[in-house]
Short mmCIF file of C-alpha atoms in Angstrom, two decimals:
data_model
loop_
_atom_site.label_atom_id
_atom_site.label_comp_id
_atom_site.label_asym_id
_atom_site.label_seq_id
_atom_site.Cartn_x
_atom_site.Cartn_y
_atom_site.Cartn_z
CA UNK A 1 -80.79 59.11 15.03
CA UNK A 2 -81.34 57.46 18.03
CA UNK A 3 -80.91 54.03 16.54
CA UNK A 4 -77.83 54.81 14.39
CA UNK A 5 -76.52 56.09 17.93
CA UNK A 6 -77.51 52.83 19.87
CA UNK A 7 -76.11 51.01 16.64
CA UNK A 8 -73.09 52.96 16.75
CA UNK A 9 -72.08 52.69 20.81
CA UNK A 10 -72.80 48.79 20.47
CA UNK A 11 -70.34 48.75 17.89
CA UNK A 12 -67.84 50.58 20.10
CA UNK A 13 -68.50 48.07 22.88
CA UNK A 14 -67.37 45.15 21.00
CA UNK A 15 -64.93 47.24 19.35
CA UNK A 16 -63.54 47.61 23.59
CA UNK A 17 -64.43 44.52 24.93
CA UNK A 18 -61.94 41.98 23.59
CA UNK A 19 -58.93 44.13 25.84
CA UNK A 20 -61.08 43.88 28.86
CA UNK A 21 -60.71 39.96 29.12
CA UNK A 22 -57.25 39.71 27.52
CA UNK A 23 -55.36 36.81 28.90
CA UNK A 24 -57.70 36.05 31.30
CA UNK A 25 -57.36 32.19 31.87
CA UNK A 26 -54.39 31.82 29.10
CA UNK A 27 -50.69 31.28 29.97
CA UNK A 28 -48.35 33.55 28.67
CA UNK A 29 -47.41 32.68 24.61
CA UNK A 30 -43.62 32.06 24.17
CA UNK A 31 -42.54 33.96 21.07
CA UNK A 32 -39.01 32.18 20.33
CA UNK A 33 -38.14 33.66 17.28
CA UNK A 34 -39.58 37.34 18.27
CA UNK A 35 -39.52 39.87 15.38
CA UNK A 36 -37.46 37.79 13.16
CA UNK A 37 -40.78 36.11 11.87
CA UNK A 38 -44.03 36.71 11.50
CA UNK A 39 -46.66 35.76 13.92
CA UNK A 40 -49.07 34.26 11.78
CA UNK A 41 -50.76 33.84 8.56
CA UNK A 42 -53.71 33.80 6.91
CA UNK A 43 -55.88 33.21 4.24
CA UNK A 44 -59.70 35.08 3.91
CA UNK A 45 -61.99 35.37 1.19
CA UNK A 46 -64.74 38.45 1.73
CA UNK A 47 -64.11 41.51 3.86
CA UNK A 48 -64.16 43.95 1.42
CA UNK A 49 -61.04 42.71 0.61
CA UNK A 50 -61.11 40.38 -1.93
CA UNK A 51 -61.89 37.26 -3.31
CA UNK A 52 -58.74 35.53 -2.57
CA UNK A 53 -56.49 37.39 0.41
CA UNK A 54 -53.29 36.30 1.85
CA UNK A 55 -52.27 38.25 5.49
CA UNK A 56 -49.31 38.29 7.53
CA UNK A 57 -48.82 39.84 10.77
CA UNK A 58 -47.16 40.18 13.96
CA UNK A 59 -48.72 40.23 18.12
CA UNK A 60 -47.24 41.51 20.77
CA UNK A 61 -48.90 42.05 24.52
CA UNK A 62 -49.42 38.41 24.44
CA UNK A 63 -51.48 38.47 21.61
CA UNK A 64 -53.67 41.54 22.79
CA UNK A 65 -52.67 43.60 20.15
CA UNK A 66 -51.83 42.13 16.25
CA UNK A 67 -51.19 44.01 13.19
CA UNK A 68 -52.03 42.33 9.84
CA UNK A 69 -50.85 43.14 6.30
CA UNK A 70 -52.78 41.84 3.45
CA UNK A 71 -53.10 41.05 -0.13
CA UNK A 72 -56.05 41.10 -2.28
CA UNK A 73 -57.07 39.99 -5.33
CA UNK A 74 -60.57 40.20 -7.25
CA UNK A 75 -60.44 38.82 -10.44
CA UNK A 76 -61.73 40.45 -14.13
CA UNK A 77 -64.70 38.26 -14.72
CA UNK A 78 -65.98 39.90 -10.51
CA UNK A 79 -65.11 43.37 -10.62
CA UNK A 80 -64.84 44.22 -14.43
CA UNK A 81 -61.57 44.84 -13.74
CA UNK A 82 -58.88 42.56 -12.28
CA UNK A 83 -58.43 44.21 -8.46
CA UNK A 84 -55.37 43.86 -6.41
CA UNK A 85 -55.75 45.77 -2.84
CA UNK A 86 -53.20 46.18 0.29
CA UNK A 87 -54.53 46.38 3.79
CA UNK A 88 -53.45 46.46 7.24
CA UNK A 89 -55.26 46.76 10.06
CA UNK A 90 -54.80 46.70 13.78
CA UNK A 91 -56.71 44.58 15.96
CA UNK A 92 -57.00 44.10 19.77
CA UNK A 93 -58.10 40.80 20.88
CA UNK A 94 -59.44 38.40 23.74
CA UNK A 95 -58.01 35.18 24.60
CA UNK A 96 -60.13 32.29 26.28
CA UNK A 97 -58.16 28.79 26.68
CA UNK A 98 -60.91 26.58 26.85
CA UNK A 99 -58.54 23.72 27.36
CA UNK A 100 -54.90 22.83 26.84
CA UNK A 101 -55.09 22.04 23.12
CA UNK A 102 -58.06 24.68 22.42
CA UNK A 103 -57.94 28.57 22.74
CA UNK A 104 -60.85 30.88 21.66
CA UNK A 105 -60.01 34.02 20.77
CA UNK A 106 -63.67 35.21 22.02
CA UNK A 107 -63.72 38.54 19.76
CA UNK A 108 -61.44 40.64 18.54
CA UNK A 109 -61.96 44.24 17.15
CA UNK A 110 -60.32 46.88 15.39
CA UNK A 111 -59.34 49.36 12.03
CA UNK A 112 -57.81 49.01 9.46
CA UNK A 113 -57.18 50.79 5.90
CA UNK A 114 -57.54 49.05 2.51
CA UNK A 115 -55.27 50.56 -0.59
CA UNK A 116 -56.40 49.44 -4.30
CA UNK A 117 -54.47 49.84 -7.67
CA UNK A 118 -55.97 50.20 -11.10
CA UNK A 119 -57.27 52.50 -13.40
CA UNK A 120 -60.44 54.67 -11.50
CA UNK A 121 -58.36 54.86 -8.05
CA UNK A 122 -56.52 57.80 -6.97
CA UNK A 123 -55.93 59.58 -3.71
CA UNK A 124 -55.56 63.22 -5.22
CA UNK A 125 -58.47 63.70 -7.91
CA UNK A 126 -57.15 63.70 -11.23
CA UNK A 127 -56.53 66.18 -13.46
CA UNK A 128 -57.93 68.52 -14.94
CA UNK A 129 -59.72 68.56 -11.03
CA UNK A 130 -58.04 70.21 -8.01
CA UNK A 131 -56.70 67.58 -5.85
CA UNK A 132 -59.55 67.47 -3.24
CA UNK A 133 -62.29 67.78 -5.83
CA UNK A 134 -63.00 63.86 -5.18
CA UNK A 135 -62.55 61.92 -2.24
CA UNK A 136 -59.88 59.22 -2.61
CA UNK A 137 -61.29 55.97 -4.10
CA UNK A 138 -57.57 54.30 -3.62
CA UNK A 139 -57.91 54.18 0.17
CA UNK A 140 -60.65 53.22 2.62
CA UNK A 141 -61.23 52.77 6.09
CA UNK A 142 -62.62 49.15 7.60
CA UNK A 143 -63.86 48.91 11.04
CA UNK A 144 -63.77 45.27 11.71
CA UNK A 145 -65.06 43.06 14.71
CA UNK A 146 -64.21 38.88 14.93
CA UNK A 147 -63.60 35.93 16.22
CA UNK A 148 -61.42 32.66 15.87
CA UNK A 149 -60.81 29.31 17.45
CA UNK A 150 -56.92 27.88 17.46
CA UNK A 151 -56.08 24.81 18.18
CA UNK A 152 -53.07 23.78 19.42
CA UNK A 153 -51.79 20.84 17.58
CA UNK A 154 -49.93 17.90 19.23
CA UNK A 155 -48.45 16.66 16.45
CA UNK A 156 -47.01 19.53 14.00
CA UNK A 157 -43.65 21.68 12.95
CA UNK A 158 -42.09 22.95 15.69
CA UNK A 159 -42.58 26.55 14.14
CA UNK A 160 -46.36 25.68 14.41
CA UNK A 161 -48.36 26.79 17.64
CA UNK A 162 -51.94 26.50 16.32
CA UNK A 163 -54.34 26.53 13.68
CA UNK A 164 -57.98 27.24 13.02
CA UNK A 165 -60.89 29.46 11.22
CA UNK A 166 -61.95 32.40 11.66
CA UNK A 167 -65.07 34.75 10.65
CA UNK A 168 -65.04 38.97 10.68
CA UNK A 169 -67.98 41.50 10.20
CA UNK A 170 -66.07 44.03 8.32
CA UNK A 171 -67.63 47.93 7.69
CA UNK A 172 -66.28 50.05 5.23
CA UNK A 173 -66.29 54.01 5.60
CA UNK A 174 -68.51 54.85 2.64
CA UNK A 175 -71.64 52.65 3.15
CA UNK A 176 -70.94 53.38 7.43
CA UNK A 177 -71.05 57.25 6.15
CA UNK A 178 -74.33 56.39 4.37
CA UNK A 179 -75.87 54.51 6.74
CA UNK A 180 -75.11 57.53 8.94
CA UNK A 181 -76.93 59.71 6.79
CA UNK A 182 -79.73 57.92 5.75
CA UNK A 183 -82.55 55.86 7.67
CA UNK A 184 -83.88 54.10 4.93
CA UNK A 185 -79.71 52.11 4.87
CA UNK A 186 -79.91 49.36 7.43
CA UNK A 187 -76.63 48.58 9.51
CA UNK A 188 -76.34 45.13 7.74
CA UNK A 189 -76.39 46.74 4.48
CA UNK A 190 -72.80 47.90 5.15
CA UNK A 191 -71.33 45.32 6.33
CA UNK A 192 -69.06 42.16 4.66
CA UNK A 193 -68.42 38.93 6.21
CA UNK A 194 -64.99 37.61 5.40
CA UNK A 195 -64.02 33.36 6.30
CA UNK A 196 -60.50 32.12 6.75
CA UNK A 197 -57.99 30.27 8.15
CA UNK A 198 -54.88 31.39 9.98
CA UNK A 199 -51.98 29.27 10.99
CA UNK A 200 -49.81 30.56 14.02
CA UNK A 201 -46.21 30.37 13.98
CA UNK B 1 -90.45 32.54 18.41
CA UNK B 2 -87.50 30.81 20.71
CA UNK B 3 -83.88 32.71 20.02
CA UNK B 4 -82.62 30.40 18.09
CA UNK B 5 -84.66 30.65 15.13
CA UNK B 6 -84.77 34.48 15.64
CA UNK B 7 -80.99 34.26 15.11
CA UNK B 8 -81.05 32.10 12.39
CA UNK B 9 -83.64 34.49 10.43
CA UNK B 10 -81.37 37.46 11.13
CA UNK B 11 -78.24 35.00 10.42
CA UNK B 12 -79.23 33.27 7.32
CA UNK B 13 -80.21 35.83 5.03
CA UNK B 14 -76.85 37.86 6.16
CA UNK B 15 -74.57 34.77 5.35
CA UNK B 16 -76.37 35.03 1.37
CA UNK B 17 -76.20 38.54 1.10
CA UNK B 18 -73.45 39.35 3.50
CA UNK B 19 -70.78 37.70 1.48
CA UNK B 20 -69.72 40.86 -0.63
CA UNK B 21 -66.29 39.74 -1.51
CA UNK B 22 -65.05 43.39 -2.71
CA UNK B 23 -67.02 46.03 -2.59
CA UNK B 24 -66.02 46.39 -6.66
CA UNK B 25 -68.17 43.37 -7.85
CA UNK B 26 -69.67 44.32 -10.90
CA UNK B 27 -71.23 40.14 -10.69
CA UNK B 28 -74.75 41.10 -10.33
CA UNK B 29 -77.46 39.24 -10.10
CA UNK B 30 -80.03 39.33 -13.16
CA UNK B 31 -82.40 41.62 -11.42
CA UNK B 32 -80.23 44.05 -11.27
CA UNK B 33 -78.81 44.45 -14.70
CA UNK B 34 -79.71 46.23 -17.84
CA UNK B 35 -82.39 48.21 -16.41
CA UNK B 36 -82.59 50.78 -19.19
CA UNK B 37 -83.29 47.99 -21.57
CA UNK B 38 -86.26 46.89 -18.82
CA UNK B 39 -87.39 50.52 -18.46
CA UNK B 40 -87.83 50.73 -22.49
CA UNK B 41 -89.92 47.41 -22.32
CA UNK B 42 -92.08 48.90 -19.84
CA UNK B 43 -92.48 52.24 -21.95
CA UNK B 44 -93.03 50.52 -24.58
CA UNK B 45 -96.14 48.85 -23.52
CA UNK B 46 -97.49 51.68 -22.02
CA UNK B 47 -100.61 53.42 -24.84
CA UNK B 48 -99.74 56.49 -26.57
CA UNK B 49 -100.24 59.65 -23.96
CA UNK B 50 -102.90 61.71 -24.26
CA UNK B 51 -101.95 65.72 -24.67
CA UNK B 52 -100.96 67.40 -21.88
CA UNK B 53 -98.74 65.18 -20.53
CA UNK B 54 -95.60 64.97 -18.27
CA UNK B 55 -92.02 63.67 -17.51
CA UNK B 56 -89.96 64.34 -14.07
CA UNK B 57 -86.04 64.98 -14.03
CA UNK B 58 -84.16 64.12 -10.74
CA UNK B 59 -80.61 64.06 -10.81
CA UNK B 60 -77.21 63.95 -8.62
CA UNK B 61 -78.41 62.51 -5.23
CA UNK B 62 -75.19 60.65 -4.71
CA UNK B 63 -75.67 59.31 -0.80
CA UNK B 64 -78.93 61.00 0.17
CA UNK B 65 -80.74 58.30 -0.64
CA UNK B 66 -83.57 59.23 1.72
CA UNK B 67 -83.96 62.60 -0.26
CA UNK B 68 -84.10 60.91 -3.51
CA UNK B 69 -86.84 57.91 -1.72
CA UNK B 70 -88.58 60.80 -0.70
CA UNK B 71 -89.09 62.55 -4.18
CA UNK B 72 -89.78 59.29 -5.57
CA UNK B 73 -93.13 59.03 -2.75
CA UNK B 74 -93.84 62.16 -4.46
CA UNK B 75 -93.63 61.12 -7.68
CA UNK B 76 -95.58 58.05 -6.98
CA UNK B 77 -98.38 60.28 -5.68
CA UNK B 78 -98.77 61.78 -9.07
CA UNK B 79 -100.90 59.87 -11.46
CA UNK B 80 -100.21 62.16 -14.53
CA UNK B 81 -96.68 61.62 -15.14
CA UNK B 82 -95.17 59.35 -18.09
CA UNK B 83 -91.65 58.66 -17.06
CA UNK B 84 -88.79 59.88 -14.98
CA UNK B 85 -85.44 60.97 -15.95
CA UNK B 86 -82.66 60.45 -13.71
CA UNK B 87 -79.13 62.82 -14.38
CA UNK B 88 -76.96 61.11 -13.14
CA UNK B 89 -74.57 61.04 -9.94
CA UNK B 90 -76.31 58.39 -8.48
CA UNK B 91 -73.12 57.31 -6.46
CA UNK B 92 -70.26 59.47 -4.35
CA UNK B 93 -67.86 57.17 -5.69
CA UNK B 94 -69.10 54.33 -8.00
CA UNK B 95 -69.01 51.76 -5.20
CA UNK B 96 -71.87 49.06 -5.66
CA UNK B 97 -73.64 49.49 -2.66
CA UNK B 98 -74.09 52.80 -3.59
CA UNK B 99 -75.56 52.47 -6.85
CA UNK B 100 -77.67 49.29 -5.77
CA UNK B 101 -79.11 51.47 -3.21
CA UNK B 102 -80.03 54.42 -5.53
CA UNK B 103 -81.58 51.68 -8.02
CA UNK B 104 -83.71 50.34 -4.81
CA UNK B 105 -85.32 53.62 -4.77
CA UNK B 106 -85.63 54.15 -8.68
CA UNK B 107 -87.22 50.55 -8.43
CA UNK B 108 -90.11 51.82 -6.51
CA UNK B 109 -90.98 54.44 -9.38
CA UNK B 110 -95.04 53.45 -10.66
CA UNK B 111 -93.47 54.73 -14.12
CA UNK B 112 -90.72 54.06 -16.64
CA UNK B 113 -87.04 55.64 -15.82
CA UNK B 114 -83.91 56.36 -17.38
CA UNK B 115 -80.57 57.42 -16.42
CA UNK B 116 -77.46 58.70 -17.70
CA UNK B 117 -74.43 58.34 -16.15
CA UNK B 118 -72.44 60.91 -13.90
CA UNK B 119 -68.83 61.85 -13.61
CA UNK B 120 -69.01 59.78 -9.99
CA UNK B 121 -70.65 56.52 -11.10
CA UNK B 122 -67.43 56.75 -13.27
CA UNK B 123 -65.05 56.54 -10.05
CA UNK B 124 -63.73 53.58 -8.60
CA UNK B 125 -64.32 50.35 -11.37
CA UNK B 126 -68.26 52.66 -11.80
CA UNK B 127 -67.94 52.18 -15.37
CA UNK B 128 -67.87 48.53 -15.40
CA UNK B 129 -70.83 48.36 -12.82
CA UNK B 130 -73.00 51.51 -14.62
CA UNK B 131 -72.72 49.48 -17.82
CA UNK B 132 -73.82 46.12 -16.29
CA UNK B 133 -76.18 47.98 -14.23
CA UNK B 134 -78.04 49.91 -16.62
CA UNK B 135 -76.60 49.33 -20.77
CA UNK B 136 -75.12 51.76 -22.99
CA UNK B 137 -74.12 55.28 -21.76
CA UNK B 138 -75.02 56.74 -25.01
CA UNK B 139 -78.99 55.62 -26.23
CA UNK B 140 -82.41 57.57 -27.50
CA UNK B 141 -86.28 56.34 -27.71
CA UNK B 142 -89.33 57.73 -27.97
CA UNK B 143 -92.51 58.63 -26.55
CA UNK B 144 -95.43 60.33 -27.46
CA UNK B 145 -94.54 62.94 -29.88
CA UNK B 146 -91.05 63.42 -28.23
CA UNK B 147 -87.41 61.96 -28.55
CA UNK B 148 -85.11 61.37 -25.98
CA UNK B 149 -81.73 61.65 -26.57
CA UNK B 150 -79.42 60.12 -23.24
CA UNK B 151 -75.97 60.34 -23.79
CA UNK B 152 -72.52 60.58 -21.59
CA UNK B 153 -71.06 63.95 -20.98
CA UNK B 154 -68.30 62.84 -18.70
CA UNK B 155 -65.03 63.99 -20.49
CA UNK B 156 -62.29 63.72 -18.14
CA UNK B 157 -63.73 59.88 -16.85
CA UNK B 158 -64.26 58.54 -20.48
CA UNK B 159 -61.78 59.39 -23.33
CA UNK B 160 -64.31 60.41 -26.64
CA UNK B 161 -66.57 61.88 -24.62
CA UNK B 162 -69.02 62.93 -25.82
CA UNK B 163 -69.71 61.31 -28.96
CA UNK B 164 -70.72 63.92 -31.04
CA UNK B 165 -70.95 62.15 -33.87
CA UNK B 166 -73.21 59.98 -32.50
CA UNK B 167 -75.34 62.79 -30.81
CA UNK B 168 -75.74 64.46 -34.16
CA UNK B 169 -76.92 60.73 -35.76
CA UNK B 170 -79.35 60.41 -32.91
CA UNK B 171 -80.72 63.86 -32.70
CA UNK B 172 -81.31 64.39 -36.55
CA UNK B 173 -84.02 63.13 -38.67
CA UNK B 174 -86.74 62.59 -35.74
CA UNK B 175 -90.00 62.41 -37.19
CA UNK B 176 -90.89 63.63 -33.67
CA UNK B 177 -91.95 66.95 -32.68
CA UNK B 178 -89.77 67.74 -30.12
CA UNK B 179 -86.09 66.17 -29.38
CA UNK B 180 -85.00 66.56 -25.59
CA UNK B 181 -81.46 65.12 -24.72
CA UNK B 182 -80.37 64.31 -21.11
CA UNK B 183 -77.22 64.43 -19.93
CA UNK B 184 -75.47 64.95 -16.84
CA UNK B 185 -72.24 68.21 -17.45
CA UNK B 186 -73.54 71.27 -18.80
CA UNK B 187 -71.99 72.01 -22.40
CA UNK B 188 -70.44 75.13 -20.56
CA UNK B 189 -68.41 73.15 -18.68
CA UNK B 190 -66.91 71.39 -21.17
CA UNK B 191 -63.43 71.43 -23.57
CA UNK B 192 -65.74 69.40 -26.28
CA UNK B 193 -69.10 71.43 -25.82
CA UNK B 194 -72.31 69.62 -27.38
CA UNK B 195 -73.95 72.79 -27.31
CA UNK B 196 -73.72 73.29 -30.82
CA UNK B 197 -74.59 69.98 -31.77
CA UNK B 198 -77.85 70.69 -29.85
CA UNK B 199 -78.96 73.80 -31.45
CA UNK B 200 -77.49 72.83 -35.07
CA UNK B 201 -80.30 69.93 -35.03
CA UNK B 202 -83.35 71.75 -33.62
CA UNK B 203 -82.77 70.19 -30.21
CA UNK B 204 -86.00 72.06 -27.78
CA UNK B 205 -84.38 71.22 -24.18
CA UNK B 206 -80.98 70.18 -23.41
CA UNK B 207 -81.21 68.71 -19.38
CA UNK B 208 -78.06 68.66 -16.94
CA UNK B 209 -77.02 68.32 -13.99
CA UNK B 210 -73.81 68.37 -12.05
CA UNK B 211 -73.39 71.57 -10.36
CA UNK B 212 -76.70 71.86 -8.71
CA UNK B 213 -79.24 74.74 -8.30
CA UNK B 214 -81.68 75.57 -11.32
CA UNK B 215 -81.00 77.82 -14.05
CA UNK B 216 -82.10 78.56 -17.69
CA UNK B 217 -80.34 79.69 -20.33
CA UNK B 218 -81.73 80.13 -24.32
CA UNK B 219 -78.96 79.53 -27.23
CA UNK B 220 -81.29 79.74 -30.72
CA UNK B 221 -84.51 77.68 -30.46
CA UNK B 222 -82.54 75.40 -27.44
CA UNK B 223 -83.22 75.76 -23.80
CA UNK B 224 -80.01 74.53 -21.63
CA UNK B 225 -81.90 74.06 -18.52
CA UNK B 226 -79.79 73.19 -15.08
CA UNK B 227 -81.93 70.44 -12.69
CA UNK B 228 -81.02 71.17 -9.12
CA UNK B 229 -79.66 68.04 -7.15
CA UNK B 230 -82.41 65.96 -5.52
CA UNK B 231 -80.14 66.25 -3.12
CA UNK B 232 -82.11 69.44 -2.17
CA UNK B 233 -85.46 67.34 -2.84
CA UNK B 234 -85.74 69.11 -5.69
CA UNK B 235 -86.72 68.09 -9.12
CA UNK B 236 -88.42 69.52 -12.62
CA UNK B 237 -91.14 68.98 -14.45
CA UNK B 238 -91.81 69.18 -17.74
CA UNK B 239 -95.11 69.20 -20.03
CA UNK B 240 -95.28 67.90 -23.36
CA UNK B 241 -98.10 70.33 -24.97
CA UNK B 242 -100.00 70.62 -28.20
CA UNK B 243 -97.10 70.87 -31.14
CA UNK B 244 -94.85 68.89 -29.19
CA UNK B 245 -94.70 72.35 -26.89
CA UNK B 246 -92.42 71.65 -23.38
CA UNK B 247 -93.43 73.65 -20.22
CA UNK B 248 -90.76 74.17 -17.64
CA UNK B 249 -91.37 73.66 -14.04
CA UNK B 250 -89.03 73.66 -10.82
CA UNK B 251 -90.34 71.36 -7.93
CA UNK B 252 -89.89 70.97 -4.33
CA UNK B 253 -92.20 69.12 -2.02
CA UNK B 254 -94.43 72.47 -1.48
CA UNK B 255 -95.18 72.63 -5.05
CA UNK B 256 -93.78 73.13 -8.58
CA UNK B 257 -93.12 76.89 -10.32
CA UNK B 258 -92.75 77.81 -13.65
CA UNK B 259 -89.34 77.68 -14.95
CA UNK B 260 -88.40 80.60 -17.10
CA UNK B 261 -91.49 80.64 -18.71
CA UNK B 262 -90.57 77.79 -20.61
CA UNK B 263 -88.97 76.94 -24.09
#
């Protein structure tokens, strides 16, 4: 118990951190073209999401808070099944501008929700079951935590402000819930690591 | 050890294992497929057992996986059992973590095991992953002078369910002396009841699960008998007797109890 509580509070603490040094030693981000379009993109592969993923998302709070909205695929010959999930999640984030050209998002953490289609998913249980008999299998949770590196390119589009990877440790509710519940499930055990790139507009 | 190869050792085995891209991959890796077919390999080269002998049932321990780990020590301590039976429900909701973790603990067993699958390893893409995991839902063997029938009682998850046809086939013409079948819903829970199938063909002990809680019930010369959940670290025990005779018993850590008095 006590370790899944130490596990648990250090998991909140990087989960807080990233708004306590927001902006710190980064000028302000000019958003020219405001909600019209979308802040970013990416591309991921891992996460619990998929094997290929495509996100798109919006900041605000210069870029302490961004919202995400992906797609996810997993194809036949993976899963059994072909997959295709929607996700969103909601991050808050630290900036570090380690120079003029290069800016280090130090760690960023938040939640999020993944939605998958197919036979075998459902949010109410099926019938001949009342509609709580199973929990949903359509829709999980994600607790995420991550970081990225942009850099700011001299020669590019206009609509491009920077560019670079970015890793995430990614827990999903079930195995957390199990890892909860039993001591014999290490933290690691529940966890995915997903590796992109994002481009920001 | 300086820090940076202490990261790296907590780092680099992450990175290969960490990579889960979905937590639906039914890709696994060979050691982790088609364990019933392993499991009948090891049975098989195991001697004919001397009379008395015995065979465990476990079932439904969907995420207490340190409940079922802990029945299994117990199991392990015993040197006269033959093989364990698992009911199925060895998932909450058919995720792969979930069953890989149950199979960790089924791994450890000293003896042969089999499993049938439950209405929850069917959730999520479960089928896909039970049937790379372990084989067929529906299969029999034998051992000693009994049959075992295993065979998918799931209804509402898988459309044909269950084969009766098939049961019949596989429960008729033993040259056994006693036929046991496994699965995990109790026939009085279903639209297309096996029961009759069962006692039609002679069957001694028909062995659920699914609802939890222990509980006997005689229909002609076939016991129905209800495993608790080893969620409950609870499990029974049965012993194969002169005649192909079965003895009931109802375990918990503190000891086992006649169940019924037996078939």
């Amino acid at each position: 118990m006590i370790r899944r509580a130490a596990a648990g509070l250090g998991l909140l603490a990087v989960l807080l951190w990233p708004g306590t040094v927001a902006g710190e030693s980064c000028p302000d981000r000019a958003d020219p073209l405001g909600w019209a379009a979308p802040d970013f993109v990416k591309a991921q592969s891992g996460g619990y999401l998929g094997l290929a993923t495509l996100g798109v998302g919006y900041a605000t709070k210069n870029d302490l808070l961004a919202g995400t909205a992906y797609y996810g695929w997993v194809p036949r010959q993976v899963a059994g099944i072909e997959i295709h999930s929607f996700a969103v999640t909601l991050t808050a984030r630290g900036r570090l501008c380690l120079d003029s050209r290069w800016e280090w998002i130090v760690a960023y953490g938040g939640v999020g929700s993944v939605f998958t289609r197919g036979e075998g998913f459902f949010i109410e249980s099926p019938s001949p079951y009342p509609d709580d008999y199973y929990q949903p299998t359509a829709r999980r949770y994600l607790v995420l935590v991550g970081s990225e590196v942009l850099l700011k390119p001299t020669t590019a589009p206009a609509w491009l402000s920077g560019h670079g990877p970015f890793f995430e440790v990614v827990f999903l509710d079930k195995y957390l819930s199990a890892w909860w519940k039993n001591d014999r499930i290490a933290l690691r055990e529940t966890l995915s690591l997903a590796l992109g790139y994002k481009l920001r507009m | 050890m300086p820090w940076s190869a202490r990261s790296l050792g907590l780092i680099v085995p992450c990175l290969a294992g960490c990579m889960e891209m979905s937590p639906f991959q039914v890709d696994l890796p060979a050691h982790h497929r088609d364990k019933t077919a392993e499991n009948l390999a090891r049975l098989g080269q195991r001697p004919p057992p001397a009379l008395p002998w015995r065979f465990a049932v476990v079932t439904d321990n969907h995420q207490a996986y340190d409940e079922l780990a802990s029945v299994v020590d117990e199991l392990n301590a015993r040197d006269d059992l033959e093989l364990v039976l698992h009911g199925g429900d060895l998932s909450d909701v058919g995720l792969k973590a979930e069953l890989v973790w149950s199979l960790d603990e089924l791994e450890r067993l000293r003896v042969p095991w089999f499993t049938v699958v439950g209405n929850h390893d069917a959730l999520s893409n479960g089928k896909q992953l039970y049937a790379s995991m372990f084989g067929p839902e529906d299969y029999a063997f034998e051992h000693g002078s009994v049959r075992f029938v295993c065979f998918n009682s799931n209804e509402h998850e898988y459309s044909g369910t269950p084969r009766l046809t098939w049961l019949a086939d596989a429960v008729r013409g033993s040259s056994t002396q006693s036929t046991v079948a496994l699965t995990h819903v109790p026939p009085d829970a279903l639209a297309k009841s096996y029961e009759q199938t069962l006692v039609e063909n002679r069957v001694a002990l028909a062995l659920s699960g699914h609802f939890g809680g222990f509980e006997l019930r005689q229909n002609g010369g076939t016991s129905f008998v209800r495993v608790d959940a080893v969620m409950s670290e609870r499990w029974a025990e049965v012993t194969v007797g002169l005649g192909g005779s079965l003895a009931l018993a109802a375990c918990e850590r503190s000891g086992c109890a006649p169940l019924g008095g037996g078939p």
